[in-house]
Amino acid sequence: MPAEFTNSNLEVLLSNEQITTRIKELGAEITNDYAGQEPILIGVLKGAFVFMADLARSINLKISIEFMAVSSYGKAQKSSGEVKIIKDLDVAVEGKDLIVVEDIVDTGLTLSYLLQNLQSRGAKSVRLATLLDKPEPRINKDLKINYCGFQVPNKFVVGYGLDAAERYRNLPFIAVVKNPEIA
Ligand code: IMP
Ligand code: MG
């Protein structure tokens, strides 16, 4: 069994060092922007779990952590545009400051739905933090990203929480899968 992290079908796009440095910067920015507030970080499962763990530890404020799960592409690699809440929040968010934490914004359809949905619950504010932004396939051009780690080219990327058919979430870096046909 060859080692996963040095799999020759992967081309490293962002190193672990680049990612951790950038997340610390985002955390410092959020710490500054939300001084005196107690925001709730809402991670979008499963992809955001690694970014969320780093980001939360870079925010020097009294925060709380929640997770939601929405329907994603499944095994297909393109968005259906249909969004379904699979796991909802366990808490009410009326009057709260929310930061939605996502792995990647692609078409933006998932996030548009989610942000609107949270706003409609009476949140005081809803902002978006994403590790990656893939601007080219964006359908909702109005989607505002408040905190963005990196922009990436229009390629399928994996690692740091992002998967290809549930694989590669554990890579400590972001990579492009050179040949998606090869297991
Ligand atoms: P959107 O609604 O098209 O913005 O979908 C965003 C979701 O699709 C992300 O949260 C990911 O779960 C998934 N996704 C989009 N692009 C990629 C990619 O390049 N690699 C892995 N997952 C992706
Ligand atoms: Mg996701």
Short mmCIF file of N, CA, C and O in Angstrom, two decimals, residues 27-92:
data_model
loop_
_atom_site.label_atom_id
_atom_site.label_comp_id
_atom_site.label_asym_id
_atom_site.label_seq_id
_atom_site.Cartn_x
_atom_site.Cartn_y
_atom_site.Cartn_z
N GLY A 27 -7.73 34.37 11.60
CA GLY A 27 -8.15 34.35 13.00
C GLY A 27 -7.89 35.69 13.68
O GLY A 27 -8.73 36.19 14.44
N ALA A 28 -6.75 36.28 13.37
CA ALA A 28 -6.40 37.58 13.96
C ALA A 28 -7.37 38.66 13.46
O ALA A 28 -7.80 39.53 14.22
N GLU A 29 -7.72 38.56 12.18
CA GLU A 29 -8.66 39.52 11.59
C GLU A 29 -10.03 39.41 12.26
O GLU A 29 -10.65 40.42 12.63
N ILE A 30 -10.49 38.18 12.45
CA ILE A 30 -11.79 37.95 13.09
C ILE A 30 -11.74 38.42 14.54
O ILE A 30 -12.67 39.07 15.04
N THR A 31 -10.65 38.13 15.23
CA THR A 31 -10.48 38.55 16.63
C THR A 31 -10.62 40.07 16.73
O THR A 31 -11.28 40.59 17.64
N ASN A 32 -10.04 40.75 15.78
CA ASN A 32 -10.09 42.20 15.74
C ASN A 32 -11.49 42.72 15.40
O ASN A 32 -12.04 43.58 16.08
N ASP A 33 -12.08 42.14 14.35
CA ASP A 33 -13.40 42.59 13.88
C ASP A 33 -14.51 42.36 14.91
O ASP A 33 -15.48 43.11 14.95
N TYR A 34 -14.39 41.29 15.68
CA TYR A 34 -15.46 40.92 16.61
C TYR A 34 -15.11 41.24 18.07
O TYR A 34 -15.70 40.67 18.98
N ALA A 35 -14.18 42.14 18.27
CA ALA A 35 -13.78 42.49 19.65
C ALA A 35 -15.01 42.86 20.47
O ALA A 35 -15.86 43.64 20.02
N GLY A 36 -15.15 42.27 21.64
CA GLY A 36 -16.27 42.56 22.52
C GLY A 36 -17.53 41.77 22.19
O GLY A 36 -18.53 41.86 22.89
N GLN A 37 -17.48 40.97 21.10
CA GLN A 37 -18.64 40.17 20.72
C GLN A 37 -18.36 38.68 20.97
O GLN A 37 -17.22 38.29 21.24
N GLU A 38 -19.40 37.89 20.88
CA GLU A 38 -19.26 36.45 21.12
C GLU A 38 -19.84 35.68 19.94
O GLU A 38 -20.94 35.12 20.03
N PRO A 39 -19.13 35.67 18.82
CA PRO A 39 -19.70 35.04 17.63
C PRO A 39 -19.83 33.52 17.75
O PRO A 39 -19.11 32.88 18.51
N ILE A 40 -20.77 32.98 16.99
CA ILE A 40 -20.90 31.53 16.87
C ILE A 40 -20.30 31.12 15.53
O ILE A 40 -20.70 31.65 14.48
N LEU A 41 -19.35 30.21 15.56
CA LEU A 41 -18.81 29.67 14.31
C LEU A 41 -19.68 28.49 13.91
O LEU A 41 -19.90 27.58 14.70
N ILE A 42 -20.16 28.51 12.68
CA ILE A 42 -21.00 27.41 12.20
C ILE A 42 -20.28 26.71 11.06
O ILE A 42 -20.16 27.23 9.95
N GLY A 43 -19.75 25.54 11.35
CA GLY A 43 -19.00 24.77 10.36
C GLY A 43 -19.95 23.97 9.49
O GLY A 43 -20.92 23.39 9.97
N VAL A 44 -19.65 23.94 8.19
CA VAL A 44 -20.45 23.16 7.26
C VAL A 44 -19.76 21.81 7.04
O VAL A 44 -18.67 21.75 6.49
N LEU A 45 -20.41 20.77 7.55
CA LEU A 45 -19.84 19.41 7.47
C LEU A 45 -19.95 18.84 6.06
O LEU A 45 -20.85 19.22 5.33
N LYS A 46 -19.07 17.90 5.68
CA LYS A 46 -17.95 17.51 6.51
C LYS A 46 -16.72 18.35 6.21
O LYS A 46 -15.79 18.44 7.00
N GLY A 47 -16.69 18.93 5.02
CA GLY A 47 -15.48 19.55 4.48
C GLY A 47 -14.79 20.57 5.36
O GLY A 47 -13.57 20.72 5.31
N ALA A 48 -15.57 21.29 6.19
CA ALA A 48 -14.99 22.40 6.95
C ALA A 48 -14.32 21.97 8.25
O ALA A 48 -13.76 22.80 8.96
N PHE A 49 -14.34 20.66 8.56
CA PHE A 49 -13.92 20.28 9.92
C PHE A 49 -12.46 20.59 10.23
O PHE A 49 -12.12 20.95 11.35
N VAL A 50 -11.58 20.50 9.25
CA VAL A 50 -10.16 20.74 9.51
C VAL A 50 -9.89 22.24 9.63
O VAL A 50 -9.24 22.70 10.57
N PHE A 51 -10.42 22.99 8.68
CA PHE A 51 -10.29 24.46 8.70
C PHE A 51 -10.89 25.02 9.98
O PHE A 51 -10.32 25.88 10.64
N MET A 52 -12.05 24.50 10.36
CA MET A 52 -12.74 24.96 11.58
C MET A 52 -11.86 24.76 12.81
O MET A 52 -11.76 25.66 13.65
N ALA A 53 -11.20 23.62 12.89
CA ALA A 53 -10.37 23.32 14.06
C ALA A 53 -9.22 24.33 14.16
O ALA A 53 -8.91 24.82 15.25
N ASP A 54 -8.61 24.66 13.04
CA ASP A 54 -7.51 25.63 13.04
C ASP A 54 -8.02 27.05 13.29
O ASP A 54 -7.43 27.79 14.07
N LEU A 55 -9.08 27.40 12.58
CA LEU A 55 -9.60 28.77 12.68
C LEU A 55 -10.05 29.08 14.11
O LEU A 55 -9.72 30.12 14.67
N ALA A 56 -10.80 28.15 14.69
CA ALA A 56 -11.32 28.35 16.05
C ALA A 56 -10.18 28.61 17.03
O ALA A 56 -10.27 29.46 17.92
N ARG A 57 -9.06 27.89 16.83
CA ARG A 57 -7.91 28.04 17.74
C ARG A 57 -7.09 29.28 17.44
O ARG A 57 -6.13 29.57 18.14
N SER A 58 -7.45 29.99 16.38
CA SER A 58 -6.75 31.24 16.06
C SER A 58 -7.58 32.47 16.42
O SER A 58 -7.15 33.59 16.15
N ILE A 59 -8.77 32.25 16.96
CA ILE A 59 -9.63 33.37 17.33
C ILE A 59 -9.59 33.54 18.85
O ILE A 59 -10.06 32.67 19.59
N ASN A 60 -9.01 34.65 19.28
CA ASN A 60 -8.82 34.86 20.72
C ASN A 60 -10.01 35.64 21.31
O ASN A 60 -9.88 36.77 21.75
N LEU A 61 -11.17 34.99 21.25
CA LEU A 61 -12.42 35.58 21.75
C LEU A 61 -13.24 34.47 22.39
O LEU A 61 -12.96 33.28 22.18
N LYS A 62 -14.29 34.88 23.11
CA LYS A 62 -15.24 33.91 23.65
C LYS A 62 -16.17 33.50 22.51
O LYS A 62 -17.05 34.28 22.12
N ILE A 63 -15.96 32.34 21.95
CA ILE A 63 -16.79 31.91 20.81
C ILE A 63 -17.49 30.60 21.16
O ILE A 63 -17.14 29.94 22.13
N SER A 64 -18.46 30.22 20.35
CA SER A 64 -18.98 28.86 20.45
C SER A 64 -18.99 28.23 19.06
O SER A 64 -18.89 28.94 18.04
N ILE A 65 -19.06 26.93 19.04
CA ILE A 65 -18.90 26.15 17.82
C ILE A 65 -20.15 25.33 17.56
O ILE A 65 -20.61 24.61 18.43
N GLU A 66 -20.68 25.44 16.37
CA GLU A 66 -21.82 24.61 15.97
C GLU A 66 -21.51 24.04 14.58
O GLU A 66 -20.64 24.55 13.87
N PHE A 67 -22.25 23.00 14.23
CA PHE A 67 -22.07 22.42 12.90
C PHE A 67 -23.42 22.22 12.22
O PHE A 67 -24.43 21.97 12.87
N MET A 68 -23.41 22.32 10.92
CA MET A 68 -24.57 21.97 10.11
C MET A 68 -24.08 21.05 9.00
O MET A 68 -22.91 21.11 8.62
N ALA A 69 -24.98 20.25 8.49
CA ALA A 69 -24.64 19.46 7.30
C ALA A 69 -25.69 19.72 6.25
O ALA A 69 -26.90 19.73 6.55
N VAL A 70 -25.25 19.99 5.05
CA VAL A 70 -26.18 20.19 3.95
C VAL A 70 -25.85 19.18 2.86
O VAL A 70 -24.73 18.67 2.80
N SER A 71 -26.83 18.91 2.02
CA SER A 71 -26.59 17.96 0.95
C SER A 71 -25.54 18.54 0.02
O SER A 71 -25.54 19.72 -0.28
N SER A 72 -24.59 17.72 -0.40
CA SER A 72 -23.54 18.19 -1.30
C SER A 72 -23.66 17.44 -2.61
O SER A 72 -24.71 16.94 -2.96
N TYR A 73 -22.54 17.35 -3.30
CA TYR A 73 -22.58 16.71 -4.61
C TYR A 73 -22.69 15.19 -4.54
O TYR A 73 -22.85 14.55 -5.54
N GLY A 74 -22.51 14.64 -3.35
CA GLY A 74 -22.42 13.19 -3.24
C GLY A 74 -21.14 12.76 -3.90
O GLY A 74 -20.11 13.36 -3.68
N LYS A 75 -21.21 11.79 -4.76
CA LYS A 75 -19.99 11.33 -5.42
C LYS A 75 -19.75 12.07 -6.73
O LYS A 75 -18.67 12.01 -7.31
N ALA A 76 -20.74 12.78 -7.19
CA ALA A 76 -20.55 13.55 -8.42
C ALA A 76 -19.71 14.78 -8.08
O ALA A 76 -19.69 15.22 -6.95
N GLN A 77 -19.02 15.33 -9.06
CA GLN A 77 -18.15 16.47 -8.79
C GLN A 77 -18.74 17.77 -9.33
O GLN A 77 -18.03 18.71 -9.62
N LYS A 78 -20.06 17.83 -9.49
CA LYS A 78 -20.65 19.12 -9.84
C LYS A 78 -21.91 19.39 -9.03
O LYS A 78 -22.57 18.46 -8.56
N SER A 79 -22.23 20.67 -8.87
CA SER A 79 -23.33 21.05 -8.02
C SER A 79 -24.67 20.83 -8.70
O SER A 79 -24.83 21.12 -9.88
N SER A 80 -25.63 20.31 -7.93
CA SER A 80 -26.96 20.12 -8.49
C SER A 80 -27.78 21.40 -8.32
O SER A 80 -28.80 21.58 -8.97
N GLY A 81 -27.32 22.29 -7.43
CA GLY A 81 -28.08 23.51 -7.15
C GLY A 81 -29.15 23.27 -6.11
O GLY A 81 -29.73 24.22 -5.60
N GLU A 82 -29.40 22.02 -5.79
CA GLU A 82 -30.39 21.71 -4.77
C GLU A 82 -29.70 21.61 -3.43
O GLU A 82 -28.68 20.95 -3.30
N VAL A 83 -30.26 22.26 -2.42
CA VAL A 83 -29.65 22.23 -1.10
C VAL A 83 -30.65 21.71 -0.10
O VAL A 83 -31.80 22.16 -0.06
N LYS A 84 -30.22 20.76 0.69
CA LYS A 84 -31.09 20.20 1.71
C LYS A 84 -30.33 20.19 3.03
O LYS A 84 -29.15 19.83 3.05
N ILE A 85 -31.00 20.60 4.11
CA ILE A 85 -30.33 20.55 5.41
C ILE A 85 -30.43 19.13 5.96
O ILE A 85 -31.53 18.61 6.18
N ILE A 86 -29.29 18.50 6.18
CA ILE A 86 -29.25 17.12 6.65
C ILE A 86 -29.09 17.08 8.17
O ILE A 86 -29.63 16.23 8.84
N LYS A 87 -28.28 18.03 8.67
CA LYS A 87 -28.15 18.17 10.13
C LYS A 87 -28.31 19.65 10.43
O LYS A 87 -27.55 20.48 9.94
N ASP A 88 -29.32 19.95 11.23
CA ASP A 88 -29.58 21.36 11.54
C ASP A 88 -28.85 21.76 12.83
O ASP A 88 -28.30 20.91 13.53
N LEU A 89 -28.87 23.06 13.12
CA LEU A 89 -28.28 23.57 14.35
C LEU A 89 -29.05 23.06 15.56
O LEU A 89 -30.25 22.81 15.48
N ASP A 90 -28.34 22.95 16.68
CA ASP A 90 -28.99 22.54 17.93
C ASP A 90 -29.41 23.75 18.75
O ASP A 90 -30.01 23.61 19.80
N VAL A 91 -29.05 24.94 18.29
CA VAL A 91 -29.33 26.15 19.08
C VAL A 91 -30.08 27.18 18.24
O VAL A 91 -30.00 27.17 17.01
N ALA A 92 -30.78 28.09 18.94
CA ALA A 92 -31.42 29.21 18.26
C ALA A 92 -30.35 30.27 18.00
O ALA A 92 -29.43 30.43 18.79
#
